[in-house]
mmCIF file of C-alpha atoms in Angstrom:
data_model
loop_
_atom_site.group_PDB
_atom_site.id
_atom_site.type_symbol
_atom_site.label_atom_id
_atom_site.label_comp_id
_atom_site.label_asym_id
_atom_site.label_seq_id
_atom_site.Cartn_x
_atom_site.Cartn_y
_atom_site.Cartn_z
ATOM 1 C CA UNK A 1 14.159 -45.668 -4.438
ATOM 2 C CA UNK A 2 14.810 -42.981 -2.043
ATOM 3 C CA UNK A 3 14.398 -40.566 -5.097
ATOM 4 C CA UNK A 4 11.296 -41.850 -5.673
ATOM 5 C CA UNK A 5 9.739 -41.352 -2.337
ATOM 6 C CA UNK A 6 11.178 -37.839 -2.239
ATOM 7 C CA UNK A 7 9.297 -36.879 -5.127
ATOM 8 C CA UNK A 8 6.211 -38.339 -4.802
ATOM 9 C CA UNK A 9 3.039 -36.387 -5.241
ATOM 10 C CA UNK A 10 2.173 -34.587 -1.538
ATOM 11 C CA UNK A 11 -1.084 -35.888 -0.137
ATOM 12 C CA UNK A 12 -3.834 -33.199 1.199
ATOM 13 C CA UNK A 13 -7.204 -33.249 2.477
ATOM 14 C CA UNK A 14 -9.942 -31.628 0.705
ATOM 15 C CA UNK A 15 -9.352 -28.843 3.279
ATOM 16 C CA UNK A 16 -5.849 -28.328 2.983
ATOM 17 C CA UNK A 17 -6.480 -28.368 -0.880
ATOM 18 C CA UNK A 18 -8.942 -25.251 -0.675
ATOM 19 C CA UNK A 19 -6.687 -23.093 1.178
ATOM 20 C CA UNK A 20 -3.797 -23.889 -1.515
ATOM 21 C CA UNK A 21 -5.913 -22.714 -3.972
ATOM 22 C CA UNK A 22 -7.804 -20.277 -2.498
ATOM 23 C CA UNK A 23 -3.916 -18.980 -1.351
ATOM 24 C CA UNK A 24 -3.080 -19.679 -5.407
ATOM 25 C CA UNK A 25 -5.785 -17.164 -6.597
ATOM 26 C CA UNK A 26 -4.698 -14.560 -3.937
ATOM 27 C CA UNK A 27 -1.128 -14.688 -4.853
ATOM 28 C CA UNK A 28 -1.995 -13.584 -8.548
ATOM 29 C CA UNK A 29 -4.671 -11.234 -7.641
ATOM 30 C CA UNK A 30 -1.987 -9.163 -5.828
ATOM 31 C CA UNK A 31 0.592 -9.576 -8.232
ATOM 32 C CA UNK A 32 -1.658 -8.785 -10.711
ATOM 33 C CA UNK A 33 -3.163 -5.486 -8.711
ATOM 34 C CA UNK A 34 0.930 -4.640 -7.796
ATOM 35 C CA UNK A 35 1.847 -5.011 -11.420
ATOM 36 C CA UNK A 36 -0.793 -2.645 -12.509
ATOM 37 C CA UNK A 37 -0.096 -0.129 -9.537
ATOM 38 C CA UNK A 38 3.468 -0.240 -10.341
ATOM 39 C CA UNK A 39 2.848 0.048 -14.671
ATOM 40 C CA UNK A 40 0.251 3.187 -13.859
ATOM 41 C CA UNK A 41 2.741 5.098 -12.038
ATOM 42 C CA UNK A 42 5.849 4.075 -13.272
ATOM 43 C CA UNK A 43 7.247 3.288 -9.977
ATOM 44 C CA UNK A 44 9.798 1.063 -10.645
ATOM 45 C CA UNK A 45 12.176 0.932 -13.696
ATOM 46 C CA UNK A 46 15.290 -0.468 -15.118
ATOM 47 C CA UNK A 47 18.481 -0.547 -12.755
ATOM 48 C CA UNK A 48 16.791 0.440 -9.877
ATOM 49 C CA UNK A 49 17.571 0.037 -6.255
ATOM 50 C CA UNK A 50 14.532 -0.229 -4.042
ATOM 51 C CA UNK A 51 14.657 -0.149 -0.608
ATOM 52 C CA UNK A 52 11.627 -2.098 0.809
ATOM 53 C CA UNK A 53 10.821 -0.624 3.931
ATOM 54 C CA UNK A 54 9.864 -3.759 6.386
ATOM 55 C CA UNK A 55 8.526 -3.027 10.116
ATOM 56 C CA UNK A 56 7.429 -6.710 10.593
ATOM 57 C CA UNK A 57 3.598 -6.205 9.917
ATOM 58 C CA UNK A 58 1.506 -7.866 7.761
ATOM 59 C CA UNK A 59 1.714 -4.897 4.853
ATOM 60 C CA UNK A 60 5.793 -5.041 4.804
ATOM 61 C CA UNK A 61 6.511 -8.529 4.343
ATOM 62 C CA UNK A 62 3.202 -8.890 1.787
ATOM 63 C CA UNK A 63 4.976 -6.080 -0.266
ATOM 64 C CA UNK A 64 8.664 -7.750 0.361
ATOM 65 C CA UNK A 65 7.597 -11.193 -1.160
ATOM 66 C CA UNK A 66 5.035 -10.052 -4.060
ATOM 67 C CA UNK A 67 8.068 -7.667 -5.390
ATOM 68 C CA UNK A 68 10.391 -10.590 -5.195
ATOM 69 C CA UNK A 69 8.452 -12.785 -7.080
ATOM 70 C CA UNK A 70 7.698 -9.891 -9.670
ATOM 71 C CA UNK A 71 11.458 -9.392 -10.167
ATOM 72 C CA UNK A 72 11.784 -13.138 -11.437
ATOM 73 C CA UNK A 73 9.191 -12.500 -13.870
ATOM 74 C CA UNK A 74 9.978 -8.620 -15.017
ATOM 75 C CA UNK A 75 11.077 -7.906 -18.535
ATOM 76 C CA UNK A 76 14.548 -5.672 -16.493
ATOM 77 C CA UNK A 77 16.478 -5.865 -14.029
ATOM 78 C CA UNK A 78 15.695 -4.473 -10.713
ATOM 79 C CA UNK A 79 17.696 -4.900 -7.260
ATOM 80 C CA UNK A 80 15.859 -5.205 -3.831
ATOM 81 C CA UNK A 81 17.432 -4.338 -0.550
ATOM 82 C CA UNK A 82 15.323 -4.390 2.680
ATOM 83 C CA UNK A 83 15.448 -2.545 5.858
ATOM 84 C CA UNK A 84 14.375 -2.447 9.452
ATOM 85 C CA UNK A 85 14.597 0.335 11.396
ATOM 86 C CA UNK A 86 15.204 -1.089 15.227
ATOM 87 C CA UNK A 87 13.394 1.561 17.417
ATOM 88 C CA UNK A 88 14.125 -0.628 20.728
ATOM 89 C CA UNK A 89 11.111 -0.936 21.382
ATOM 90 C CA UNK A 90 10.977 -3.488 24.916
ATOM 91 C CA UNK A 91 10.705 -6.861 23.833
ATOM 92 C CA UNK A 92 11.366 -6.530 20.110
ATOM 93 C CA UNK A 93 12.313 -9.757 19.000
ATOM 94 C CA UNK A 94 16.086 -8.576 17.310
ATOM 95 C CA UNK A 95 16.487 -12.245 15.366
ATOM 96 C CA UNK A 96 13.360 -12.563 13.990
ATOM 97 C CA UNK A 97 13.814 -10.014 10.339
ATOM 98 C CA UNK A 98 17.442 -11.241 10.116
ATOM 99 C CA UNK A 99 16.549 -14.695 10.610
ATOM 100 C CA UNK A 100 13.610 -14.340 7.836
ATOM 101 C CA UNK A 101 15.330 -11.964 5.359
ATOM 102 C CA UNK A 102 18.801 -14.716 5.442
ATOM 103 C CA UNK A 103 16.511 -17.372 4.799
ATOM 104 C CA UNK A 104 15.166 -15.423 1.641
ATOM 105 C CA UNK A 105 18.541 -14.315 0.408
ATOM 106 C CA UNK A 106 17.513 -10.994 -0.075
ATOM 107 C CA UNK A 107 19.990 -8.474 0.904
ATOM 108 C CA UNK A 108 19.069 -6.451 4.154
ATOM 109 C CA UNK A 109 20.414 -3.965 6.676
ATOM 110 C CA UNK A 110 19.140 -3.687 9.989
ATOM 111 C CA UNK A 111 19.163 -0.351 11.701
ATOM 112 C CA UNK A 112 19.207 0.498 15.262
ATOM 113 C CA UNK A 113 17.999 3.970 16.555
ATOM 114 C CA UNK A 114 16.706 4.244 19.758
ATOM 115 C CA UNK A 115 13.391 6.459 19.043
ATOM 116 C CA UNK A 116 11.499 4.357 21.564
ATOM 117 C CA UNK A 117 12.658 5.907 24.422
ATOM 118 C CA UNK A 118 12.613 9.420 22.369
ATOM 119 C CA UNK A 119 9.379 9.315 21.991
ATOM 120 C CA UNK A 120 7.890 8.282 25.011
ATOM 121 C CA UNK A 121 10.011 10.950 27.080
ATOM 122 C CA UNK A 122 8.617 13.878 24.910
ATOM 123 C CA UNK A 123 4.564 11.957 24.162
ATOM 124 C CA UNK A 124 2.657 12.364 27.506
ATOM 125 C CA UNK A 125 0.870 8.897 28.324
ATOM 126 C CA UNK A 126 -2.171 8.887 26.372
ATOM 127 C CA UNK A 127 -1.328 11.215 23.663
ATOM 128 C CA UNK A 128 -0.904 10.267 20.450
ATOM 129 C CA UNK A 129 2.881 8.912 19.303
ATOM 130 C CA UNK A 130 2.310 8.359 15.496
ATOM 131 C CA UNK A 131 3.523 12.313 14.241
ATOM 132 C CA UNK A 132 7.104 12.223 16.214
ATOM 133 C CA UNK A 133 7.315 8.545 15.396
ATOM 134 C CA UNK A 134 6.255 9.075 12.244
ATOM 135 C CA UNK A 135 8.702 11.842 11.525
ATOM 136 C CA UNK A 136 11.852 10.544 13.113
ATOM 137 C CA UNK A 137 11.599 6.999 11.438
ATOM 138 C CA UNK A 138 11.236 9.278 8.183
ATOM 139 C CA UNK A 139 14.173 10.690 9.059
ATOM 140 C CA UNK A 140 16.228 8.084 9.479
ATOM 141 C CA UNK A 141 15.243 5.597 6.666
ATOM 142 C CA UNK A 142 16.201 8.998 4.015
ATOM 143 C CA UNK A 143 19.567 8.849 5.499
ATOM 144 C CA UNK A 144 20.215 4.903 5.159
ATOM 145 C CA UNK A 145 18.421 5.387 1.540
ATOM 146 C CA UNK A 146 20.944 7.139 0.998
ATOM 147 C CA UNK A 147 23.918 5.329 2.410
ATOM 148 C CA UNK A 148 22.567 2.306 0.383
ATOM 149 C CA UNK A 149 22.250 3.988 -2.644
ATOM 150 C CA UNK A 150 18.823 3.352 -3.100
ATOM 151 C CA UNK A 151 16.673 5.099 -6.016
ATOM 152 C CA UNK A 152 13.156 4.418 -4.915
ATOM 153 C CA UNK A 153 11.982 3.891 -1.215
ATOM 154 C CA UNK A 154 9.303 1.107 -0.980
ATOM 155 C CA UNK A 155 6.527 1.626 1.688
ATOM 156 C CA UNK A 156 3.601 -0.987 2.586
ATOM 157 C CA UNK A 157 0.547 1.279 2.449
ATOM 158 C CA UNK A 158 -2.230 -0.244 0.837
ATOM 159 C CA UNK A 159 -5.325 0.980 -0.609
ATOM 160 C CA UNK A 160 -7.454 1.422 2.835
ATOM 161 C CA UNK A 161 -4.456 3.372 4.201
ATOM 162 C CA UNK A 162 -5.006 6.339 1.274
ATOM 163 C CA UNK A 163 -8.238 6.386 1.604
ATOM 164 C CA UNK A 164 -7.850 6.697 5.438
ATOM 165 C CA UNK A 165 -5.728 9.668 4.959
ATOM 166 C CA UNK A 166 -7.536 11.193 2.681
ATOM 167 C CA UNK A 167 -10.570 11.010 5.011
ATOM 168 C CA UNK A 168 -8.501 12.009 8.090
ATOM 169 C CA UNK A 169 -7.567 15.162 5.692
ATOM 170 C CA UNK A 170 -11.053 16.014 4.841
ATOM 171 C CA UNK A 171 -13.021 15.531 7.839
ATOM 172 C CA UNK A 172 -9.985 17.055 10.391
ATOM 173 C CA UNK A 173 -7.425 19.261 7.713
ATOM 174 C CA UNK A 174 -9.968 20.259 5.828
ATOM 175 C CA UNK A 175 -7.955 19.453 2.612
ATOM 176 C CA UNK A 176 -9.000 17.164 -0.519
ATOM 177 C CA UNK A 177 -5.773 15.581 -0.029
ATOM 178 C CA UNK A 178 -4.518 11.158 0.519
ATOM 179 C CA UNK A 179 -1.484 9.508 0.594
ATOM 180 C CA UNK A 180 -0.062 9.156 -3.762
ATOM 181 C CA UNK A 181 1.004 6.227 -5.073
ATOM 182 C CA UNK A 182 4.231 7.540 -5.878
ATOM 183 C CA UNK A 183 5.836 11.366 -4.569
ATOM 184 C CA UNK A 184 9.323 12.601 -4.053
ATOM 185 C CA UNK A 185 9.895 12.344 -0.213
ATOM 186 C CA UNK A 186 10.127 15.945 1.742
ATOM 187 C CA UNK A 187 13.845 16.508 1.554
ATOM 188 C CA UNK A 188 13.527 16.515 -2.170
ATOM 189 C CA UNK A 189 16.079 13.260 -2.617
ATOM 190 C CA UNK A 190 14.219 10.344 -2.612
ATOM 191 C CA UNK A 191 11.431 8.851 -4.650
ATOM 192 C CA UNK A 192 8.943 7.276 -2.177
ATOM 193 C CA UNK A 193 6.364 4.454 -4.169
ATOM 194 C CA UNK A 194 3.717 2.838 -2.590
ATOM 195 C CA UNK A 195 3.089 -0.517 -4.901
ATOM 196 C CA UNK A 196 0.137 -2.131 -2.806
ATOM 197 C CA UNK A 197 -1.754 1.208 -3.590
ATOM 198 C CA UNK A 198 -4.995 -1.083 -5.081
ATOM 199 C CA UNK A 199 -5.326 -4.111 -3.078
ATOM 200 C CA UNK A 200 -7.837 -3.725 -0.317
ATOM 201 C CA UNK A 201 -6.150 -4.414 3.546
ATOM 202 C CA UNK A 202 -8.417 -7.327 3.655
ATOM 203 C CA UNK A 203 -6.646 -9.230 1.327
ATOM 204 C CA UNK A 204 -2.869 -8.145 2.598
ATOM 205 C CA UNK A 205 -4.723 -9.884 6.251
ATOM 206 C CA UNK A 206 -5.597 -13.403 4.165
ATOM 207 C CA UNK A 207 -1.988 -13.266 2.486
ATOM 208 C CA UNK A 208 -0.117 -12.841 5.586
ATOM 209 C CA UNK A 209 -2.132 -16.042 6.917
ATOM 210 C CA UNK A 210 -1.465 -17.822 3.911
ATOM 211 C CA UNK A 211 2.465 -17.481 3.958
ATOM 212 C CA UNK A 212 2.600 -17.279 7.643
ATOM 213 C CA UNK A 213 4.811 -14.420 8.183
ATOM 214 C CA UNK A 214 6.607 -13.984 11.198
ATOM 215 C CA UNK A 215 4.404 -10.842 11.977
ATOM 216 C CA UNK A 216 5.609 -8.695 14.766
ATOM 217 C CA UNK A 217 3.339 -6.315 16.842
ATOM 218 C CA UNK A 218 3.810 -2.864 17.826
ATOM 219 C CA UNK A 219 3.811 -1.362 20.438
ATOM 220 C CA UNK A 220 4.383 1.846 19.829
ATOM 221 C CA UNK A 221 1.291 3.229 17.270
ATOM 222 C CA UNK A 222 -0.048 0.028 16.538
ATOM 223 C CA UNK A 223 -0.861 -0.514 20.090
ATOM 224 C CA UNK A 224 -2.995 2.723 20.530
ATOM 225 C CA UNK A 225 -7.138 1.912 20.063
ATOM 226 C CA UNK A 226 -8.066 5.599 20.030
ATOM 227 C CA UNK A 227 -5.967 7.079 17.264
ATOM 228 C CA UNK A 228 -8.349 8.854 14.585
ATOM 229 C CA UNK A 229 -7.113 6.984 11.988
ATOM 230 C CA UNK A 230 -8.409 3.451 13.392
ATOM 231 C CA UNK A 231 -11.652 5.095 13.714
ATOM 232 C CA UNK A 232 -11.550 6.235 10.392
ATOM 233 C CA UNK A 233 -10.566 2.708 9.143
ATOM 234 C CA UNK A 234 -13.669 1.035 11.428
ATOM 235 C CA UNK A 235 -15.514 3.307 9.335
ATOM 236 C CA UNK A 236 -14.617 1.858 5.826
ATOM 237 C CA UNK A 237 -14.748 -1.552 7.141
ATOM 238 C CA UNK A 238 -18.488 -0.530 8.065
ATOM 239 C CA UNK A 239 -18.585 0.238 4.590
ATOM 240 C CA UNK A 240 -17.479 -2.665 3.108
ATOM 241 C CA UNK A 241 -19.845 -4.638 5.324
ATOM 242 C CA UNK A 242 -22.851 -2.733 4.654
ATOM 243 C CA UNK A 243 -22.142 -1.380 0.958
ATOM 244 C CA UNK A 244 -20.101 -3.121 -0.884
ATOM 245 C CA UNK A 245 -18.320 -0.852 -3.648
ATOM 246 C CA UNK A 246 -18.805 2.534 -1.788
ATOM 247 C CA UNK A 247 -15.272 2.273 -0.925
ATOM 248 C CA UNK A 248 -14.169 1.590 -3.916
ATOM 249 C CA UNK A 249 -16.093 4.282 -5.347
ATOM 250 C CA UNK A 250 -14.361 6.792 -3.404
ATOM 251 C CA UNK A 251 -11.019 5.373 -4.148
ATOM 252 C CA UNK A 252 -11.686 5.733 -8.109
ATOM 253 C CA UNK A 253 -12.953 9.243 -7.239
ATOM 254 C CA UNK A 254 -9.427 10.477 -6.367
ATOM 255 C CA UNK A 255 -8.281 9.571 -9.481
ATOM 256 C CA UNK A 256 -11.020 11.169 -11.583
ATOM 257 C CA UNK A 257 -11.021 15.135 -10.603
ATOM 258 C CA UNK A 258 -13.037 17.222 -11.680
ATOM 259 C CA UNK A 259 -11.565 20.647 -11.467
ATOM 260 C CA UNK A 260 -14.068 22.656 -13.145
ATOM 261 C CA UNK A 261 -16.671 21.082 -10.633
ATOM 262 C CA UNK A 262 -14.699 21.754 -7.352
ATOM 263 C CA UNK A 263 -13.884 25.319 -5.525
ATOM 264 C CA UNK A 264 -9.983 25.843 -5.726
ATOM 265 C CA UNK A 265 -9.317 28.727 -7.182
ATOM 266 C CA UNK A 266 -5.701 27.202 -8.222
ATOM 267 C CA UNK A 267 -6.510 24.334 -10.229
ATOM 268 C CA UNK A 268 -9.309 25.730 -12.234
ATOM 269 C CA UNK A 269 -9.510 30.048 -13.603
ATOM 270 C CA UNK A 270 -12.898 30.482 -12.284
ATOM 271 C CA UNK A 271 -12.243 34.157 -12.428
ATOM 272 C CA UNK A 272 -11.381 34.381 -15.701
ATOM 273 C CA UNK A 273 -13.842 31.892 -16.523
ATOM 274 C CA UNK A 274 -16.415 33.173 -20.037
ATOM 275 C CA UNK A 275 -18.743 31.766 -22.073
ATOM 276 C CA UNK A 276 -18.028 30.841 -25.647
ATOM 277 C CA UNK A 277 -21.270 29.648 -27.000
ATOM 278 C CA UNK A 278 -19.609 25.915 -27.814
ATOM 279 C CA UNK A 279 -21.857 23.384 -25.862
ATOM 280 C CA UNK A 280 -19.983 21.756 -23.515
ATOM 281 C CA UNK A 281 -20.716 18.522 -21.577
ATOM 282 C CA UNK A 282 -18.181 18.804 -19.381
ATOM 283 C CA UNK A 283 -20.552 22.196 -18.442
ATOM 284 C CA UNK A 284 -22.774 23.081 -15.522
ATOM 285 C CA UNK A 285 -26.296 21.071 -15.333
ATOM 286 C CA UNK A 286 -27.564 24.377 -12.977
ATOM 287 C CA UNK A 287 -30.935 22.771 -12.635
ATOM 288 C CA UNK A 288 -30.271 18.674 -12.949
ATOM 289 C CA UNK A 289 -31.471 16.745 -10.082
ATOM 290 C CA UNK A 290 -28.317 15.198 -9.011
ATOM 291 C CA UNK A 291 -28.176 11.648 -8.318
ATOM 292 C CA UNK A 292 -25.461 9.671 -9.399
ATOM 293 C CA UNK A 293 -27.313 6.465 -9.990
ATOM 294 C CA UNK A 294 -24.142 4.386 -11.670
ATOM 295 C CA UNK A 295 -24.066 1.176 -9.508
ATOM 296 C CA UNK A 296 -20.840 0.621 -7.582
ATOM 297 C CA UNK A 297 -18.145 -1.431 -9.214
ATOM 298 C CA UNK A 298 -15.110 -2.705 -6.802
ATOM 299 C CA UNK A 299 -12.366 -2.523 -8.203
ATOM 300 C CA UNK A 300 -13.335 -0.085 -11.130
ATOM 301 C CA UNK A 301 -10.954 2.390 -12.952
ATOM 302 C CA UNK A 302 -8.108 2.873 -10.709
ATOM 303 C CA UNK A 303 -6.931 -0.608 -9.733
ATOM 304 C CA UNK A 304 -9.193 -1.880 -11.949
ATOM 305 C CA UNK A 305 -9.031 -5.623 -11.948
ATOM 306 C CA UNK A 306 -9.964 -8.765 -13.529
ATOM 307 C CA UNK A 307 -12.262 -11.593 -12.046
ATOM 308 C CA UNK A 308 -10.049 -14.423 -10.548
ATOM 309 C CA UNK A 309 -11.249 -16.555 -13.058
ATOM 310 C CA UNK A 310 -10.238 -13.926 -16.060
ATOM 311 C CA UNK A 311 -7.118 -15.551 -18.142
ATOM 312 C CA UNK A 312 -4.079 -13.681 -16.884
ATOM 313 C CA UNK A 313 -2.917 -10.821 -19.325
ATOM 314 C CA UNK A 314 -0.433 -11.216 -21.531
ATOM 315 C CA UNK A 315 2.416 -11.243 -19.034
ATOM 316 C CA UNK A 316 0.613 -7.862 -17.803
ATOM 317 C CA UNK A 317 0.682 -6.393 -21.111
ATOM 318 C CA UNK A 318 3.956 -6.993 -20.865
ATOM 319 C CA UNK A 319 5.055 -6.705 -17.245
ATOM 320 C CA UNK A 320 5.764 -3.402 -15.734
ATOM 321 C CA UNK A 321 4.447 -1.955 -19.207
ATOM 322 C CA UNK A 322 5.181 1.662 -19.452
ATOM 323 C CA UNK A 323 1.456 3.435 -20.408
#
């Protein structure tokens, strides 16, 4: 009898039974969007060792528990190890990672550098933390990489965080330059992948409410309102608010260069650069009125997805299929 009651079906209210499913069709829009990050740029292959970076934000633990559930599912086999770099920061709560990660099962490793107190000896109040932060957590998580033998370092960033950076880079580097899905790290020893590197911040905010992750603040960059970068991120909220698709346009833009149709000098021989009498589309349009009229598609090319209502494909065309 007691079996019975243990099993029975769980009653919900029509309210509780929209945000299940709404939650349902989120969870395989990001796996599906990972998946097809992760098959693009080959991120992640057979008997690999990622390290998942997690800081206790919203972007770590969404890329922790999609990659876990993509493991169960992949056609290899793949180990996961996750790490926390401890910056004592005051009133970091120490239990709560180990405490989540041992009721996961996942094997983890806590590290403990003080960079907190670093940092905020050598920033003067009000300046901006992020580059020494930035570049001594780098530091750090290369070495324990290492010391764990991982092969590929995981990172959170999502899709508005390149697009940030490659704004941030335009308007104040002056560079055509964002943050790549996938890159070997500075010191020429890691591979660093980015596997949220299509799905929007937006939904990585509705996924963290749906699981409930024990999120933990920061109050180190995350605590600073007038960084550049926030600015720059107001700005493509704007955008999604006001035009929906422009975004998205520009994200699909960075993976469709046009060399020919650009100025560096590097990428295309301009100088050596001839006629040869074959028409050429590809060619200059010298007096076209240029208007690109082609209506915005989110979620076009690059991260191209499927409507949520689009039968799943076939196991990802095969998961983690190598194109």
């Amino acid at each position: 009898m007691q079996d019975l009651v243990d099993t029975a079906p769980v009653a919900r209210t029509p309210a509780e039974e929209k945000i299940r499913h709404e939650g349902n069709k989120l969870s395989k829009r990001l796996a599906r969007e990972t998946t097809r990050a992760i098959s693009d740029y080959n991120m992640i292959e057979e008997g690999d060792r990622v390290m998942v970076c997690l800081s206790g934000g919203k972007d770590s633990y969404s890329l922790l528990d999609i990659l876990i559930n993509l493991r169960k599912r992949a056609p290899f086999s793949f180990d996961i190890v996750a790490v926390n770099l401890d910056q004592k920061q005051p009133g970091f709560p120490a239990d709560v990672l180990p405490n989540y990660l041992s009721s996961l099962g996942v094997p983890f490793h806590i590290e403990t550098q003080d960079t907190y107190s670093i940092v905020t000896r050598v920033i003067p109040e009000g300046k901006t933390m992020c580059s020494l932060c930035s570049r001594l957590r780098r530091g750090i998580l290369y070495r324990v990489a290492s010391e764990l033998g991982a092969t590929k370092i995981a990172l959170g960033h999502h899709r508005d965080d390149i697009l940030a950076t490659f704004f941030l880079n335009l308007f104040y580097g002056g560079k055509a330059k964002a943050m790549p899905p996938k890159l070997v790290s500075d010191d020429g020893r890691h591979t660093v992948i980015r596997p949220l590197a299509y799905v929007p911040e937006s939904d990585l905010i509705a996924y963290a409410a749906f699981k409930q992750f024990p999120i933990i603040p920061c109050n180190l960059c995350g605590s600073q309102e007038n960084l550049k970068r926030q600015e720059v991120g107001r700005m493509i909220r704007e955008w999604d608010r006001r035009h929906p698709g422009r975004s998205w346009n520009v994200f699909n833009a960075l993976s469709r260069i046009v060399p020919s149709h650009l100025m560096d000098r590097d990428l295309f021989d301009f100088a050596g650069l001839k006629p040869t009498g074959v028409p050429d589309a590809g060619g200059d349009t010298a007096f076209d009125h240029i208007d690109p009229s082609e209506p915005a598609t989110p979620h076009g090319g690059a991260g191209a997805g499927c409507a949520d209502n689009e039968p799943a494909l076939t196991e990802q065309k095969v998961m983690f299929e190598r194109r």
